[in-house]
Structures are given as structure tokens and as C-alpha cells.
Short mmCIF file of C-alpha atoms and ligand atoms in Angstrom, two decimals:
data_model
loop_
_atom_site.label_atom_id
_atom_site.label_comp_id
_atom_site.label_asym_id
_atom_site.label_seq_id
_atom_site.Cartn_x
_atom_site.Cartn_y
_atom_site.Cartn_z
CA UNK S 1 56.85 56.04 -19.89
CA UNK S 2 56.58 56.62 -23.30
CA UNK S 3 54.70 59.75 -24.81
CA UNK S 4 52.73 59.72 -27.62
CA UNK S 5 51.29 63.02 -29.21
CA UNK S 6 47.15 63.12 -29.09
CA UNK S 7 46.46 64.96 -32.40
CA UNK S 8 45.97 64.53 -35.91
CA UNK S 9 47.68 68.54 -36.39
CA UNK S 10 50.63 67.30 -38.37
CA UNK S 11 52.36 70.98 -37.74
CA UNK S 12 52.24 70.30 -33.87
CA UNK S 13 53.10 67.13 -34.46
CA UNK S 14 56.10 68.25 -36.06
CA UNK S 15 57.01 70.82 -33.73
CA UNK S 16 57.39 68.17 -30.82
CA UNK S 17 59.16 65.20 -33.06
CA UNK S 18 62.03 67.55 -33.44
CA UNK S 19 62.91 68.01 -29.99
CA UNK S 20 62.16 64.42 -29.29
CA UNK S 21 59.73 64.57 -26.51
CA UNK S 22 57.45 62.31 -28.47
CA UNK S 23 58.03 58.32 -29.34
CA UNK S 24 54.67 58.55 -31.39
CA UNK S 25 51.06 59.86 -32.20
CA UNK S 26 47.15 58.62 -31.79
CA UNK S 27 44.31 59.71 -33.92
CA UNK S 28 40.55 59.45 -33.29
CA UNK S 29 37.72 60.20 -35.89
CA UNK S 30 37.43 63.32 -33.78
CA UNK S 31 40.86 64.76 -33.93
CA UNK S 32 40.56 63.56 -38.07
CA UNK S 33 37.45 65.66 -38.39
CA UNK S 34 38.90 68.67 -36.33
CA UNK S 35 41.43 68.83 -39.32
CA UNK S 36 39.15 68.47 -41.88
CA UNK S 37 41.24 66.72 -44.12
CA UNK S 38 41.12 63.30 -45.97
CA UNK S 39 41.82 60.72 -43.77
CA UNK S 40 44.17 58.64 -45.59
CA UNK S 41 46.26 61.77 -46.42
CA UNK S 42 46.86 63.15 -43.09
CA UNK S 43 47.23 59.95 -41.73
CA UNK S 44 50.31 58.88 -44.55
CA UNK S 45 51.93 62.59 -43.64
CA UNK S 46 52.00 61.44 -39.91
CA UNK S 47 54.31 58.26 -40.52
CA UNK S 48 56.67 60.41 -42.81
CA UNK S 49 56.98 63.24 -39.61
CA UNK S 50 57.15 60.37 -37.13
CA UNK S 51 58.89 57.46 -36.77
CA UNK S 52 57.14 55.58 -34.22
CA UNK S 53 53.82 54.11 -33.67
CA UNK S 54 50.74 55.63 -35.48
CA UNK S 55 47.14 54.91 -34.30
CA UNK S 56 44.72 55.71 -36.71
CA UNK S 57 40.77 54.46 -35.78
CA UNK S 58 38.22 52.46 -37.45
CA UNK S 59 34.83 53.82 -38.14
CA UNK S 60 32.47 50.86 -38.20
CA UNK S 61 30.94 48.90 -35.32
CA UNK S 62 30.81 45.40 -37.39
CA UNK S 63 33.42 43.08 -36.49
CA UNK S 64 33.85 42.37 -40.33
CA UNK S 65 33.40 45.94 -41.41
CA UNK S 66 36.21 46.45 -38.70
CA UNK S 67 38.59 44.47 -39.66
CA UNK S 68 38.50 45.22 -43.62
CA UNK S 69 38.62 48.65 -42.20
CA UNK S 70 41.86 47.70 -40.07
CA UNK S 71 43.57 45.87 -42.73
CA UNK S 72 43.41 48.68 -45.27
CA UNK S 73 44.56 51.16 -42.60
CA UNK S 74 46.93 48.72 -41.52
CA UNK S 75 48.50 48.69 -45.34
CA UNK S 76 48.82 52.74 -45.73
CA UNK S 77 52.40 52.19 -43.41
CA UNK S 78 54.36 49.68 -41.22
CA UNK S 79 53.97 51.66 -38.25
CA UNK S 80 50.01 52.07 -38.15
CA UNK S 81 48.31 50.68 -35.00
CA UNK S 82 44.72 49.95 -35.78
CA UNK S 83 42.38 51.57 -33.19
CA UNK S 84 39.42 49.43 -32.68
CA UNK S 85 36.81 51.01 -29.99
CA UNK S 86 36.05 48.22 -26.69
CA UNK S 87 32.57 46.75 -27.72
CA UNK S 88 32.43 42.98 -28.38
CA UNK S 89 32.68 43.51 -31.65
CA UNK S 90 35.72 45.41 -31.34
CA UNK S 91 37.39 42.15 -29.30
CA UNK S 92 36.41 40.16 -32.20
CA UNK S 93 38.44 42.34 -34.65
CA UNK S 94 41.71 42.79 -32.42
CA UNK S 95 41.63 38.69 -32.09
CA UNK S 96 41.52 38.19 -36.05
CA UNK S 97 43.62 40.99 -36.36
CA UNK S 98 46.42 40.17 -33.82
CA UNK S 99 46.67 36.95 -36.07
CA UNK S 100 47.36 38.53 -39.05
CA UNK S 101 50.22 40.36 -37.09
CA UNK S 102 48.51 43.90 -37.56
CA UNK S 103 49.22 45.74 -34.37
CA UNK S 104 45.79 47.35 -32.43
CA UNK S 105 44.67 49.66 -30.24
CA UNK S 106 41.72 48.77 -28.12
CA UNK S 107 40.13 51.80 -27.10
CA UNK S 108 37.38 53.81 -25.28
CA UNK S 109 37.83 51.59 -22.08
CA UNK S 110 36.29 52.34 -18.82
CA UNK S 111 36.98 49.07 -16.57
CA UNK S 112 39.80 46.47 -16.05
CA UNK S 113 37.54 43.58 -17.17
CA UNK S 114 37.66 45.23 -20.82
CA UNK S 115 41.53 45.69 -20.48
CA UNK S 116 41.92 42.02 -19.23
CA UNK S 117 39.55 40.86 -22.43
CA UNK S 118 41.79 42.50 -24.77
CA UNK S 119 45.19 41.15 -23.56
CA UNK S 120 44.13 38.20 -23.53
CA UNK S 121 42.68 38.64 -27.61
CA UNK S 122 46.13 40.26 -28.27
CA UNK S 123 45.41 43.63 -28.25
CA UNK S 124 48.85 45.87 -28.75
CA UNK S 125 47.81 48.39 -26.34
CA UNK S 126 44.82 49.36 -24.61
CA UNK S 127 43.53 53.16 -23.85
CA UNK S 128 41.85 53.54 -20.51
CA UNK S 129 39.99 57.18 -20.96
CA UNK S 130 41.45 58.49 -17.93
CA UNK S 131 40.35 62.38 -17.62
CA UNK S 132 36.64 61.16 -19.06
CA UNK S 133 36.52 58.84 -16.28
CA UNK S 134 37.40 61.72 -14.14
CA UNK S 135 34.36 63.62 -15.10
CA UNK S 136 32.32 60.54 -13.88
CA UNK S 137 33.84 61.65 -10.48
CA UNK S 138 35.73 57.87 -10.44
CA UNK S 139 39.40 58.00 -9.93
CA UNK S 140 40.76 57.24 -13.69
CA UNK S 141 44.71 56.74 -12.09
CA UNK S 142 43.08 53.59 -10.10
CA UNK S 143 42.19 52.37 -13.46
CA UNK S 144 45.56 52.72 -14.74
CA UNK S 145 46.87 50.74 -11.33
CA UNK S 146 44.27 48.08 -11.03
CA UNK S 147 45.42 47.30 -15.65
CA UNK S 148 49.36 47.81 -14.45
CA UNK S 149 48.79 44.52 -11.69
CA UNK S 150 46.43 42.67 -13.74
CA UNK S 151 49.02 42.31 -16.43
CA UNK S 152 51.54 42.13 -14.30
CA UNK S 153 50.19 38.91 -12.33
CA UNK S 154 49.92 37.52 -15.86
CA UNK S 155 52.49 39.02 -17.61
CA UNK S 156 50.57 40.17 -20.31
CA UNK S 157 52.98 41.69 -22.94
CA UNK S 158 49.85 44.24 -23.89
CA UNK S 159 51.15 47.64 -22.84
CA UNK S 160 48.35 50.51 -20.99
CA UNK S 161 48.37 53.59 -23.12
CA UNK S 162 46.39 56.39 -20.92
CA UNK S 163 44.53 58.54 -22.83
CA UNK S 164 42.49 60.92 -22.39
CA UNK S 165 45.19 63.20 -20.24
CA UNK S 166 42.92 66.36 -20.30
CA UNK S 167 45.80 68.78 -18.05
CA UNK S 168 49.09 68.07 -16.53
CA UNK S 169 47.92 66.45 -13.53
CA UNK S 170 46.85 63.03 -15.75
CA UNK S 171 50.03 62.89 -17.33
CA UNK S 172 51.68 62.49 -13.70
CA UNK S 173 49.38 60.02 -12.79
CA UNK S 174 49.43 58.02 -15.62
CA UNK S 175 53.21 57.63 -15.07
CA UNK S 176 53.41 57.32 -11.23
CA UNK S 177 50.39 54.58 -11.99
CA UNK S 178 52.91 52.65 -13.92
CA UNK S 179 51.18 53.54 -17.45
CA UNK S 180 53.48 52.18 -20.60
CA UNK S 181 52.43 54.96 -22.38
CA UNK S 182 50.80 58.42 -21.89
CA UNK S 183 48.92 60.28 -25.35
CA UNK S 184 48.39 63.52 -24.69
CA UNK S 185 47.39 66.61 -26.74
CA UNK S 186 50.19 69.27 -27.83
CA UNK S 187 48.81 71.84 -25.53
CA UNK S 188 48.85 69.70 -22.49
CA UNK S 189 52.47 68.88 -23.80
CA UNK S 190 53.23 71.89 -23.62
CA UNK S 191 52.22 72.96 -19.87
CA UNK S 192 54.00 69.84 -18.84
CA UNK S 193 57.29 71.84 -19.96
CA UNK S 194 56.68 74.89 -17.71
CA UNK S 195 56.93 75.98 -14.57
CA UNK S 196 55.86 79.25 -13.44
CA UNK S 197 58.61 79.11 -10.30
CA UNK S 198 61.40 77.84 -13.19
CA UNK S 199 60.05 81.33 -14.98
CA UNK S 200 60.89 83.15 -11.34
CA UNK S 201 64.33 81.53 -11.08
CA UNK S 202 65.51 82.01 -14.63
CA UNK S 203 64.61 85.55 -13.99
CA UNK S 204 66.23 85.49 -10.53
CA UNK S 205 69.78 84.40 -12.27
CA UNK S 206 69.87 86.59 -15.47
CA UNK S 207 69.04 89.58 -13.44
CA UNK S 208 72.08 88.86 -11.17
CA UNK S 209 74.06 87.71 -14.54
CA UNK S 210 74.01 91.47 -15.21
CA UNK S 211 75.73 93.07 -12.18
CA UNK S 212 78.31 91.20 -13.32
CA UNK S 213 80.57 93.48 -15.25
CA UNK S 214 80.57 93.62 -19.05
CA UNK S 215 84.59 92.83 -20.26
CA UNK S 216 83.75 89.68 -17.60
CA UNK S 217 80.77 88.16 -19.92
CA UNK S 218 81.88 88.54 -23.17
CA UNK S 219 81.77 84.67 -23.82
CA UNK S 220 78.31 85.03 -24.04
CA UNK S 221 78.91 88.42 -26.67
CA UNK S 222 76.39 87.67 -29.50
O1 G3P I 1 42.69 59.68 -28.27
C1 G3P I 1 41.57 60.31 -27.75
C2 G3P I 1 41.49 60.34 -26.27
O2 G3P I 1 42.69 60.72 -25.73
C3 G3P I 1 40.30 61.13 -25.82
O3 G3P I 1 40.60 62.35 -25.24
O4 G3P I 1 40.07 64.54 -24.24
O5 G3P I 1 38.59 63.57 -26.01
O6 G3P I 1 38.64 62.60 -23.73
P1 G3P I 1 39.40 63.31 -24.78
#
């Protein structure tokens, strides 16, 4: 499974490119806003930090209005993904858009009948919104399963990005569900790198590292 970093925080995003946990990054107008910074800017500095796919969202709900929206974002760098939210509309724009060879990201879906509809208009990826489906006390990793066979009975080449992964647990079940790709935000990133019983053991050895006597651990003399 591929992981994708869920921010538009170009110093986080940073922080986990160099240690090469992530293979990308997804915006929303909501992570944008949280920076308060101009769109276009923030969204240039995150193709220079990573090299790897870079959703960045339209803004309108028009079909037309989204695709001149997606081809302009589509120019600012070769790796953009255009994020187009699941209404009709939105199916309208990935189609055109998937034929000009711009690469999309349906998003906001809820149901396998809107990931279906956007394989089959040539969607890139779509974004089930696993942990909000979760709040509606419906099981968002059966979403993720029920996408994974659908496109595999029809070998759709569209891959499931689950998004959305609100704590460590989602992250596991997006990838045990068979999820292409998992977005998830640096601080969920971060938990998914600890262990408090790891903590324990690591304590466990370096404690018993230091009965051993000095002259016999000066390898490790800093
Ligand atoms: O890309 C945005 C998506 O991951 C939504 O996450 O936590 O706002 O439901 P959240």
C-alpha cells in the first residue's frame, strides 16, 4: 500500500519525504485554508518537496467551472492529480478530463456505486471517506473491500485511495482491505510509528546494555 501524506503543512510534509515513508500528498480546500496561504503557492512548494503524486481540489460544483478549474491546476506541475468531489457533475469533469490525460481524484465518496461510476469515467483514483463513514456508525473498511472486488471482477486499473484515516486503526484497515493507497494526516503518521511496548523493550535492552562493563562497549564511545 502506498502512503500518501493528508496535509497541505509543507514543513510536515517535508519532515516525512526525507525518511521516505511517504510516496505522495492530498490537499482539500480545508487543509488549504488551515494554512492560510495562497493556493497556487503552497500547492507549487509541494511538488518541489515531493516527488510523487499531488492532489490539489477544485472549488466549483459546475462541470465546466470544474474542469477549467482542473486544467489550470493540472498545468501548475506534472505530478498534480485533480481532485474533483463525487456529484454528477464531478463524473462529468473526471470523463472530459481523463481524455485530456489529466490525472483525477474523485472524492468525498460514501458507496461503491459512486466508486464503480468513476472507474468506469476514468477516474485515477477514488477516496472512499473511511473514518467519516465511521461516524455514521457504517463499517468504512467494508467500503474499501466491497471497491477492492468490484474492480477486481473488472479489472479496473482505477486505484482506491482511503482517506479519511482519522487514528491508526484506519490505516490498518485500509491496507488489510486491500486499499492501493492510504492518505493520512502527519500526526496519525506519526502514531503509526510507535509502540508503547517497543518504548518498554528498548528500555528493557539499554538498561541491560549498561551492566555490561565499560572497556567492553567502547565501539559505541561517542
Ligand atoms: O483528504 C481529506 C480527507 O482525508 C478527509 O479527512 O479527517 O477531514 O474526514 P477528514
Amino acid at each position: 500500500m502506498e502512503i500518501f501524506l493528508d496535509t497541505a503543512n509543507v514543513d510536515d510534509i517535508k519532515r516525512f519525504a526525507r525518511i521516505g515513508i511517504i510516496e505522495g500528498v492530498t490537499t482539500n480546500p480545508a487543509l488549504i485554508a488551515k494554512e492560510g496561504r495562497n493556493f497556487m503557492h503552497v500547492v507549487e512548494e509541494i511538488c518541489t518537496i515531493i516527488d510523487g503524486p499531488v492532489s490539489a481540489e477544485v472549488i466549483s460544483t459546475d462541470a465546466d467551472k470544474m474542469i477549467q478549474e482542473g486544467r489550470m491546476i493540472a498545468g501548475i506541475h506534472e505530478n498534480i492529480v485533480v481532485k474533483i468531489p463525487a456529484i454528477p457533475a464531478g463524473f462529468e469533469a473526471v470523463y472530459t478530463l481523463a481524455q485530456e490525460r489529466i490525472k483525477t481524484n474523485l472524492t468525498i465518496i460514501y458507496t461503491s456505486n459512486q466508486a464503480l461510476l468513476g472507474a468506469k469515467v476514468g477516474a485515477t483514483y477514488v477516496s472512499p471517506f473511511v473514518g467519516r463513514l465511521d461516524a455514521t456508525s457504517t463499517n468504512g473498511a467494508d467500503l474499501i473491500k466491497e471497491i477492492s472486488q468490484i474492480y477486481n471482477n473488472y479489472d479496473f486499473k482505477t486505484k482506491i485511495l482511503a482517506a479519511s484515516m482519522r487514528n491508526v486503526v484506519y490505516a490498518k484497515h485500509a491496507a488489510l482491505a486491500g486499499a492501493h493507497v492510504a492518505t493520512i494526516p502527519p500526526e496519525v503518521l506519526d502514531e503509526m510509528m510507535k509502540s508503547e511496548l517497543t518504548d518498554l523493550g528498548l528500555a528493557g535492552f539499554l538498561k541491560d546494555w549498561e551492566t555490561l562493563p565499560e572497556e567492553k562497549r567502547q565501539y559505541f564511545a561517542h
